[in-house]
C-alpha cells in the first residue's frame, strides 16, 4: 500500500499511559490505494480455489499458533487485559480460522438443487462466489477474536480484506496483517489501514464489496449511512445488554460462577458479557451469596496475578461511573464495589441489587465489571424483563427442566444453557444479534455465506418436452402446463 500522509497517532497502554506503538493515520486516499491494490490480490486469491486458500490459511494458522504469546503481549499492552484473557481470545480465533478454512468448500462450493417438474430438463446448481474486496472495521475489546470472526471467514470465502482496527488497538491489527503476509507473501490479500473514525468512514466509501463492522450501535448507524451512498452491503455486529436467567432448579454455584466470569472477565468489556441477572425468588438470596463469594476475591490490576485489568478506553469509565451512580441514587444497593472515584483506571467488581428497571444500569450497555441482580416471581417474568431491551445479542439460562424452552424465548441471537458465552467458542455456530445488536451473522456456515454471493446456474440436460421459454410455444404447451400446475397445486384443501 502507498502511504502519502505524514500524520501519525500513538497507541497507549491503558494501565500506564506508556506508548505501545506509533501508527499512520491513513487518509481517504491511502484507503482507496489499499482497496485498489486489494483488487488484483482478490482475483489471485479467488483463483487459488478452496484447496489453495485452505492450504495458505492453514499456514497462517501455524504462524498465529507459534507466535500466540507474542501476539498476546501486544493485546495485553494495548488493551490492558490479563495475559490469560488475551491468550483465550487468540486461541479461539485460531480455532475459527481452522474451521473456516476446512469448511469453506463444503458450505460455499457448487451444489445441486432440485429443479422441479416444470424445469425437470435442467440441472440446477448454486455456488457462493467471492464478493471481491471486503472492508472489516473492528473494535478494541477483543481486538483479535472479534475481527477474525469476519477476516478469517471472508478470506476462506475467497475475498481480499482491508482491515481497519480500532484506534486503541492498531498494533494488534498491524500484527495480524504482518503475520498473514509472512504466510502468504505473494499478494496483499490482507491489508491493514489505521486511524480513527474518518479512516473507517473512508473505507465505507472506498468501493469495497461489503463492510463487516463490529462496534457500537451509534457507529453502526454512521456506517450504514456512509454505505448507503454506494449501496455497499453491511454486516453490523453491535453491542449488547445480555441477561442471565436463574431458575429455581438451577445449580446455583455454577450459575454464580458463570455470572461472575461473564460479567467481570475482560473488565466487563465484552459485547456478550452478562450485564443483568434475573433470579427466581425462591433461590434469590442463595444465588446472591454464591455470587458475592465469587466476585469478592477478584483482583484488579495490571500485574500477572490480576484477574481484571484497567478499563481500556478512558471515556468508558465515565459511563460506568454514571450507571453505578444513577442506580445508587435511585435506591439500588452495591453488595460489593460501588461508586467509582474520579481519576481511576480500574473499576472494582460491582454487584448491584434493587436496581430500577428503567435505570441506565439496566437499559444501556455499561461495559464494565458490574452486574445487576433482580428477583423475579417466575421465569415468565424473567423472560419478559430480559427481553425488554433494545439490544438482543446473547443470553444465558441456568435451569434444569426448562433450560431449552427459556433459551428459545429469549430475544437474542445466541443463548447458552448452563454455561456462559459458550456459543462464541463453537466455530460451526452463527454469531450475531437482533435489534440494536445488529444484523447479519459471522462464524459458522452462515458467516461464510455472508462473504459470498449466491450464484444460480442452470444447465440444460435435454430438450424440454414442454418448452416454455420460447416464442415457438404453442397453445397446446400452455394448456398442458396449466393442466400440470392444476395437478400439482390445484388440490382443494
Ligand atoms: P466504536 O463503534 O466506537 O468503534 C468501532 C470501530 O469503528 C473503530 O475501529 C472505530 O475507529 C470505527 N469508527 C468510528 N467511527 C466511524 C465512522 N464514522 N465510520 C466508520 N468507522 C468508524 O466501538 P468500540 O468502542 O471500538 O467497541 C465497543 C463496542 O463494540 C461495544 O458496543 C461492544 O458491545 C461492541 N462489540 C460488539 C461485538 C459483536 O460481535 N456484536 C463484539 C465486540 C464488541
XYZ file of C-alpha atoms and ligand atoms in Angstrom:
537
model
C 0.000 0.000 0.000
C 1.275 3.501 -0.779
C 1.088 5.832 2.142
C 1.213 9.514 1.394
C 0.358 11.039 4.746
C 2.565 12.423 7.451
C 0.037 12.049 10.253
C 0.601 9.506 12.950
C -1.005 8.576 16.241
C 0.113 6.629 19.291
C -1.488 3.638 20.934
C -1.141 3.796 24.706
C -1.045 1.196 27.457
C -4.252 1.935 29.418
C -2.636 0.912 32.717
C 0.456 3.097 32.416
C -0.079 5.534 29.521
C 3.189 4.268 28.026
C 3.365 4.486 24.258
C 2.924 0.995 22.809
C 3.284 1.971 19.158
C 3.083 4.777 16.600
C 0.869 4.262 13.570
C -0.145 6.199 10.486
C -3.489 7.951 10.285
C -4.456 6.662 6.883
C -6.243 9.193 4.710
C -9.128 8.524 2.327
C -6.554 8.470 -0.467
C -4.498 5.816 1.373
C -7.618 3.752 1.921
C -8.551 3.949 -1.762
C -4.993 2.896 -2.670
C -5.209 -0.100 -0.333
C -8.544 -1.142 -1.823
C -7.158 -0.702 -5.354
C -4.163 -2.904 -4.514
C -6.514 -5.443 -2.972
C -8.441 -5.865 -6.253
C -5.797 -7.913 -8.127
C -4.916 -9.654 -4.854
C -8.558 -10.706 -4.531
C -8.532 -12.103 -8.082
C -5.380 -14.082 -7.364
C -6.714 -15.338 -4.048
C -10.069 -16.331 -5.562
C -8.208 -18.120 -8.370
C -6.430 -20.342 -5.843
C -9.707 -22.140 -5.197
C -10.801 -23.634 -1.896
C -7.871 -26.034 -1.607
C -5.201 -23.404 -2.358
C -6.721 -20.964 0.106
C -7.197 -23.608 2.790
C -3.532 -24.536 2.493
C -2.424 -20.919 2.906
C -4.861 -20.204 5.738
C -3.504 -23.292 7.475
C -0.024 -21.843 7.077
C -1.225 -18.589 8.662
C -2.892 -20.548 11.451
C 0.515 -22.130 12.100
C 2.168 -18.705 12.391
C -0.586 -17.482 14.736
C -0.238 -20.583 16.890
C 3.552 -20.486 17.120
C 3.575 -16.754 17.903
C 0.475 -16.617 20.069
C 2.460 -15.474 23.130
C 3.932 -12.570 21.192
C 0.515 -11.520 19.904
C -0.898 -11.838 23.437
C 1.767 -9.378 24.608
C 0.567 -6.783 22.087
C -3.069 -7.373 23.090
C -2.126 -7.108 26.784
C -0.188 -3.888 26.207
C -2.844 -2.155 24.088
C -5.987 -3.253 25.974
C -4.639 -3.864 29.490
C -6.430 -7.213 29.690
C -4.706 -10.005 31.616
C -2.361 -12.154 29.573
C -4.569 -15.224 30.056
C -7.596 -13.414 28.642
C -5.519 -12.281 25.665
C -4.444 -15.879 25.052
C -8.036 -17.075 25.301
C -9.245 -14.817 22.504
C -6.258 -15.771 20.335
C -6.826 -19.493 20.838
C -10.494 -19.118 19.887
C -9.596 -17.054 16.808
C -7.153 -19.755 15.676
C -9.856 -22.396 16.057
C -12.272 -20.288 13.995
C -9.650 -19.779 11.275
C -9.089 -23.536 11.074
C -12.829 -24.194 10.861
C -13.415 -21.594 8.157
C -10.531 -22.944 6.058
C -11.685 -26.541 6.473
C -15.367 -25.962 5.771
C -15.441 -23.270 3.079
C -15.720 -25.708 0.168
C -18.460 -27.753 1.825
C -20.540 -24.649 2.595
C -19.841 -22.477 -0.446
C -18.943 -24.919 -3.214
C -21.306 -25.812 -6.065
C -24.316 -27.873 -5.035
C -27.176 -29.380 -6.986
C -30.667 -28.141 -6.199
C -33.896 -29.878 -7.198
C -35.109 -28.359 -10.468
C -38.803 -29.144 -10.059
C -41.216 -30.730 -12.515
C -41.691 -27.734 -14.814
C -37.926 -27.444 -15.414
C -37.079 -31.109 -14.979
C -34.760 -30.976 -18.000
C -32.427 -28.505 -16.215
C -29.585 -29.321 -13.868
C -29.781 -26.566 -11.226
C -26.758 -25.588 -9.142
C -25.891 -22.891 -6.660
C -22.466 -21.796 -5.566
C -21.166 -18.926 -3.478
C -18.629 -16.819 -5.314
C -16.308 -14.363 -3.542
C -17.506 -10.771 -3.223
C -14.104 -9.262 -4.063
C -12.570 -6.872 -1.532
C -14.221 -6.796 1.893
C -13.708 -3.993 4.419
C -13.567 -5.065 8.072
C -13.906 -2.421 10.809
C -13.169 -3.679 14.307
C -13.422 -2.683 17.989
C -10.761 -2.756 20.695
C -12.313 -5.016 23.335
C -11.431 -8.317 21.611
C -9.007 -6.979 19.021
C -8.103 -10.468 17.740
C -11.172 -12.633 18.230
C -13.763 -10.136 17.039
C -12.297 -9.003 13.702
C -11.025 -12.509 12.965
C -14.656 -13.643 13.032
C -15.020 -11.602 9.855
C -11.465 -11.702 8.451
C -10.911 -15.474 8.577
C -14.341 -16.229 7.139
C -14.062 -13.572 4.406
C -10.637 -14.915 3.402
C -11.815 -18.533 3.418
C -14.695 -17.476 1.161
C -12.159 -16.154 -1.366
C -12.108 -12.415 -0.668
C -9.261 -9.999 -0.048
C -9.655 -7.932 3.130
C -8.773 -4.382 4.104
C -8.971 -4.204 7.890
C -9.363 -1.033 9.929
C -8.662 -1.905 13.586
C -9.761 0.295 16.469
C -7.607 3.345 17.139
C -6.970 1.789 20.581
C -5.525 -1.430 19.149
C -3.747 -0.570 15.875
C -0.699 -2.636 16.858
C -2.815 -5.783 17.063
C -4.240 -5.073 13.604
C -0.785 -4.457 12.197
C 0.499 -7.666 13.805
C -2.304 -9.702 12.215
C -1.669 -8.297 8.725
C 2.124 -8.766 9.038
C 1.728 -12.357 10.192
C -0.587 -13.047 7.265
C 1.937 -11.554 4.824
C 4.524 -13.902 6.265
C 2.342 -16.904 5.459
C 1.044 -15.502 2.159
C 3.740 -13.187 0.785
C 2.663 -13.164 -2.868
C -0.097 -10.517 -2.847
C -1.601 -8.071 -0.348
C -4.618 -10.247 0.405
C -4.972 -8.897 3.956
C -4.043 -5.257 4.478
C -4.493 -3.013 7.456
C -5.342 0.688 7.444
C -5.027 2.523 10.743
C -6.589 5.671 12.093
C -9.777 6.996 13.623
C -13.423 7.130 12.551
C -12.543 9.084 9.392
C -10.357 6.225 8.165
C -13.232 3.804 8.789
C -15.661 6.141 7.025
C -13.262 6.311 4.058
C -13.250 2.509 3.921
C -17.062 2.546 3.734
C -16.866 4.855 0.703
C -13.900 3.166 -0.979
C -15.834 0.861 -3.263
C -15.368 -2.325 -1.213
C -17.906 -5.054 -1.917
C -19.076 -5.261 1.701
C -18.364 -3.767 5.105
C -18.255 -6.082 8.112
C -18.473 -3.796 11.134
C -18.156 -4.626 14.808
C -18.605 -1.818 17.306
C -21.256 0.319 18.923
C -24.776 0.759 17.504
C -24.163 4.519 17.119
C -21.186 3.955 14.844
C -23.148 1.204 13.097
C -25.717 3.815 12.067
C -22.999 6.068 10.653
C -21.520 3.137 8.763
C -24.891 2.304 7.226
C -25.385 5.928 6.218
C -21.939 6.069 4.584
C -22.521 2.745 2.829
C -25.924 3.899 1.564
C -24.208 6.293 -0.876
C -22.728 3.409 -2.828
C -25.282 0.705 -1.916
C -22.453 -1.160 -0.198
C -23.920 -4.022 1.857
C -23.117 -4.086 5.548
C -22.963 -6.563 8.372
C -23.397 -4.978 11.784
C -22.195 -6.666 14.985
C -23.040 -4.146 17.680
C -23.343 -4.039 21.450
C -25.458 -5.938 23.918
C -27.120 -5.907 27.330
C -27.170 -9.629 27.835
C -29.167 -11.237 30.609
C -28.573 -14.395 32.611
C -31.655 -16.196 33.926
C -31.537 -18.392 37.015
C -34.470 -20.776 37.508
C -35.407 -22.254 40.885
C -33.952 -25.665 39.986
C -30.617 -24.308 38.715
C -27.178 -25.274 40.004
C -26.662 -22.017 41.903
C -22.927 -22.313 42.439
C -22.414 -22.894 38.715
C -24.791 -20.060 37.822
C -22.960 -17.655 40.138
C -19.559 -18.667 38.779
C -20.825 -18.097 35.236
C -22.392 -14.764 36.165
C -19.191 -13.530 37.801
C -16.981 -14.551 34.890
C -19.492 -13.484 32.249
C -19.854 -10.054 33.826
C -16.361 -9.313 35.045
C -13.784 -11.051 32.859
C -12.091 -8.644 30.446
C -13.192 -5.959 32.968
C -16.742 -6.432 31.678
C -15.768 -5.124 28.264
C -17.423 -7.977 26.399
C -20.197 -7.491 23.863
C -21.822 -10.726 25.064
C -20.909 -10.062 28.695
C -23.539 -10.676 31.357
C -24.864 -7.282 32.448
C -28.172 -8.294 34.070
C -29.284 -11.305 36.089
C -32.908 -12.317 36.758
C -33.279 -14.870 39.537
C -36.298 -16.876 40.662
C -37.408 -15.547 44.059
C -37.079 -18.989 45.678
C -33.301 -19.026 45.124
C -32.539 -15.299 45.003
C -30.843 -14.968 48.408
C -28.844 -18.108 47.987
C -27.703 -17.096 44.488
C -26.574 -13.693 45.788
C -24.472 -15.334 48.494
C -22.763 -17.501 45.874
C -22.238 -14.538 43.528
C -20.749 -12.200 46.111
C -18.463 -15.029 47.284
C -17.290 -15.495 43.703
C -16.784 -11.820 42.920
C -15.304 -10.619 46.221
C -11.938 -12.253 45.696
C -11.350 -10.882 42.203
C -8.347 -8.605 41.992
C -7.932 -5.623 39.673
C -4.513 -4.593 38.364
C -2.017 -4.928 35.566
C 0.359 -7.491 37.093
C 0.454 -11.194 36.307
C -1.941 -12.132 39.121
C -4.679 -9.614 38.345
C -7.938 -11.008 37.001
C -9.428 -7.672 35.994
C -7.403 -5.166 34.004
C -7.889 -1.438 33.568
C -10.748 -0.001 31.532
C -9.230 0.192 28.069
C -10.974 3.299 26.766
C -10.633 6.210 29.210
C -14.072 7.652 28.311
C -15.786 4.389 29.262
C -15.017 4.956 32.956
C -17.375 7.935 32.934
C -20.202 5.804 31.529
C -19.628 3.072 34.135
C -19.447 5.679 36.917
C -22.675 7.295 35.701
C -24.544 3.962 35.551
C -23.500 2.979 39.071
C -24.252 6.446 40.485
C -27.654 6.567 38.754
C -28.601 3.158 40.178
C -27.447 4.030 43.706
C -29.217 7.381 43.658
C -32.464 5.602 42.798
C -32.460 3.123 45.642
C -30.101 0.417 44.436
C -27.515 -1.123 46.763
C -23.992 -2.229 45.910
C -23.324 -5.564 47.657
C -19.716 -5.296 46.578
C -17.979 -2.459 44.748
C -19.765 0.864 44.456
C -19.121 4.408 43.268
C -16.080 4.786 41.007
C -13.731 7.535 42.239
C -12.646 10.215 39.738
C -9.277 9.619 38.120
C -9.456 5.828 38.447
C -8.281 3.497 35.673
C -9.825 0.444 37.299
C -13.368 -0.434 38.296
C -13.798 -2.791 41.240
C -16.158 -5.737 40.689
C -19.605 -4.391 41.487
C -22.808 -6.296 42.271
C -25.922 -4.101 42.275
C -29.327 -5.134 43.625
C -32.715 -3.391 43.811
C -31.893 -1.537 40.609
C -34.939 0.079 38.935
C -35.601 -1.467 35.533
C -35.656 1.934 33.848
C -32.230 2.990 35.140
C -29.239 3.275 32.823
C -27.513 0.337 34.560
C -30.321 -1.903 33.311
C -31.116 -0.285 29.978
C -27.769 0.830 28.495
C -24.585 -1.093 27.758
C -22.320 -0.473 30.789
C -19.192 -2.298 29.553
C -17.627 -2.542 32.997
C -17.203 -5.279 35.651
C -20.654 -4.602 37.042
C -23.809 -6.661 37.249
C -27.392 -6.038 38.288
C -29.297 -8.829 40.037
C -33.089 -8.736 40.127
C -35.591 -11.019 41.868
C -38.457 -12.346 39.715
C -41.630 -14.196 40.762
C -41.291 -16.757 37.946
C -39.377 -17.406 34.747
C -42.049 -15.843 32.534
C -41.329 -12.557 34.262
C -37.596 -13.215 33.873
C -38.014 -13.651 30.113
C -40.220 -10.571 29.875
C -37.683 -8.375 31.679
C -34.710 -9.886 29.872
C -36.380 -9.150 26.540
C -37.342 -5.596 27.490
C -34.207 -4.157 25.911
C -33.434 -2.583 22.580
C -30.460 -4.941 22.320
C -30.582 -8.651 21.534
C -27.116 -10.126 21.265
C -26.605 -13.119 23.588
C -28.135 -14.634 26.672
C -27.640 -17.292 29.329
C -30.039 -19.612 31.117
C -29.317 -21.681 34.205
C -32.117 -24.198 34.675
C -32.649 -27.931 34.776
C -36.166 -28.629 33.479
C -36.855 -25.534 31.342
C -33.412 -24.610 30.002
C -34.055 -25.102 26.279
C -37.562 -23.655 26.457
C -36.318 -20.463 28.122
C -33.395 -20.236 25.683
C -35.840 -20.252 22.766
C -37.910 -17.495 24.375
C -35.021 -15.062 24.804
C -34.902 -12.398 22.100
C -31.235 -12.893 21.290
C -29.076 -14.262 18.521
C -27.286 -16.765 20.771
C -28.025 -18.378 24.132
C -26.003 -20.718 26.358
C -27.828 -23.066 28.726
C -25.976 -23.962 31.954
C -22.745 -22.302 30.796
C -21.862 -18.800 29.687
C -20.806 -17.384 26.266
C -20.006 -20.923 25.048
C -21.611 -20.153 21.679
C -18.689 -17.864 20.779
C -16.215 -20.733 21.039
C -18.095 -23.086 18.706
C -16.994 -22.210 15.163
C -19.892 -24.001 13.495
C -22.463 -21.751 15.219
C -23.548 -18.402 13.777
C -22.814 -15.315 15.871
C -24.843 -12.113 15.742
C -27.769 -10.283 17.229
C -31.120 -8.640 16.681
C -32.366 -5.074 17.210
C -29.686 -2.612 18.343
C -27.222 -5.503 18.463
C -27.144 -5.529 14.688
C -27.830 -7.963 11.882
C -26.054 -10.487 9.735
C -24.002 -13.356 11.101
C -20.324 -14.113 11.470
C -18.953 -17.616 12.260
C -20.279 -20.939 11.011
C -21.767 -21.655 7.590
C -23.885 -18.518 7.906
C -20.712 -16.477 8.470
C -19.067 -17.950 5.386
C -22.152 -17.206 3.300
C -22.086 -13.550 4.438
C -18.895 -13.225 2.419
C -20.101 -14.980 -0.722
C -22.589 -14.152 -3.455
C -25.088 -16.881 -4.211
C -24.863 -17.661 -7.881
C -27.533 -19.767 -9.570
C -26.619 -21.696 -12.718
C -28.840 -23.975 -14.805
C -27.515 -26.395 -17.406
C -29.970 -27.895 -19.848
C -29.615 -31.669 -19.813
C -32.088 -32.471 -22.599
C -34.680 -30.641 -24.696
C -37.829 -29.915 -22.727
C -40.963 -31.758 -23.794
C -42.858 -28.613 -22.734
C -40.577 -25.729 -23.675
C -41.916 -22.587 -22.073
C -39.007 -20.224 -22.743
C -39.579 -19.798 -26.460
C -41.798 -17.770 -28.809
C -42.446 -21.081 -30.501
C -44.550 -22.114 -27.504
C -47.891 -23.398 -28.740
C -51.355 -23.141 -27.135
C -51.113 -26.909 -26.588
C -47.994 -26.422 -24.467
C -49.778 -23.691 -22.478
C -52.762 -25.967 -21.909
C -50.540 -28.861 -20.821
C -48.597 -26.623 -18.441
C -51.883 -25.340 -16.955
C -53.036 -28.951 -16.513
C -49.762 -29.909 -14.873
C -49.981 -26.990 -12.465
C -53.545 -27.929 -11.533
C -52.425 -31.479 -10.910
C -49.504 -30.315 -8.806
C -51.055 -27.465 -6.847
C -54.768 -27.404 -7.513
C -55.957 -29.786 -4.833
C -58.729 -28.448 -2.666
C -57.552 -28.094 0.907
P -16.895 2.021 18.143
O -18.205 1.938 17.456
O -16.538 3.264 18.847
O -15.710 1.784 17.086
C -15.627 0.611 16.316
C -14.784 0.901 15.080
O -15.469 1.814 14.231
C -13.421 1.515 15.371
O -12.464 0.923 14.527
C -13.643 2.977 15.000
O -12.474 3.649 14.616
C -14.586 2.839 13.838
N -15.370 4.042 13.541
C -15.713 5.046 14.387
N -16.471 5.970 13.724
C -16.591 5.529 12.452
C -17.262 6.039 11.304
N -17.956 7.174 11.336
N -17.198 5.331 10.161
C -16.513 4.163 10.119
N -15.855 3.644 11.166
C -15.897 4.314 12.334
O -16.838 0.751 19.086
P -15.696 0.353 20.123
O -15.760 1.272 21.293
O -14.403 0.183 19.411
O -16.179 -1.097 20.553
C -17.051 -1.336 21.593
C -18.419 -1.695 21.068
O -18.307 -2.824 20.199
C -19.364 -2.124 22.166
O -20.640 -1.589 21.920
C -19.390 -3.638 22.028
O -20.542 -4.246 22.548
C -19.287 -3.787 20.549
N -18.835 -5.128 20.195
C -19.691 -5.956 19.549
C -19.290 -7.242 19.221
C -20.208 -8.179 18.482
O -19.727 -9.132 17.928
N -21.510 -7.938 18.437
C -18.003 -7.668 19.541
C -17.149 -6.797 20.198
C -17.582 -5.520 20.508
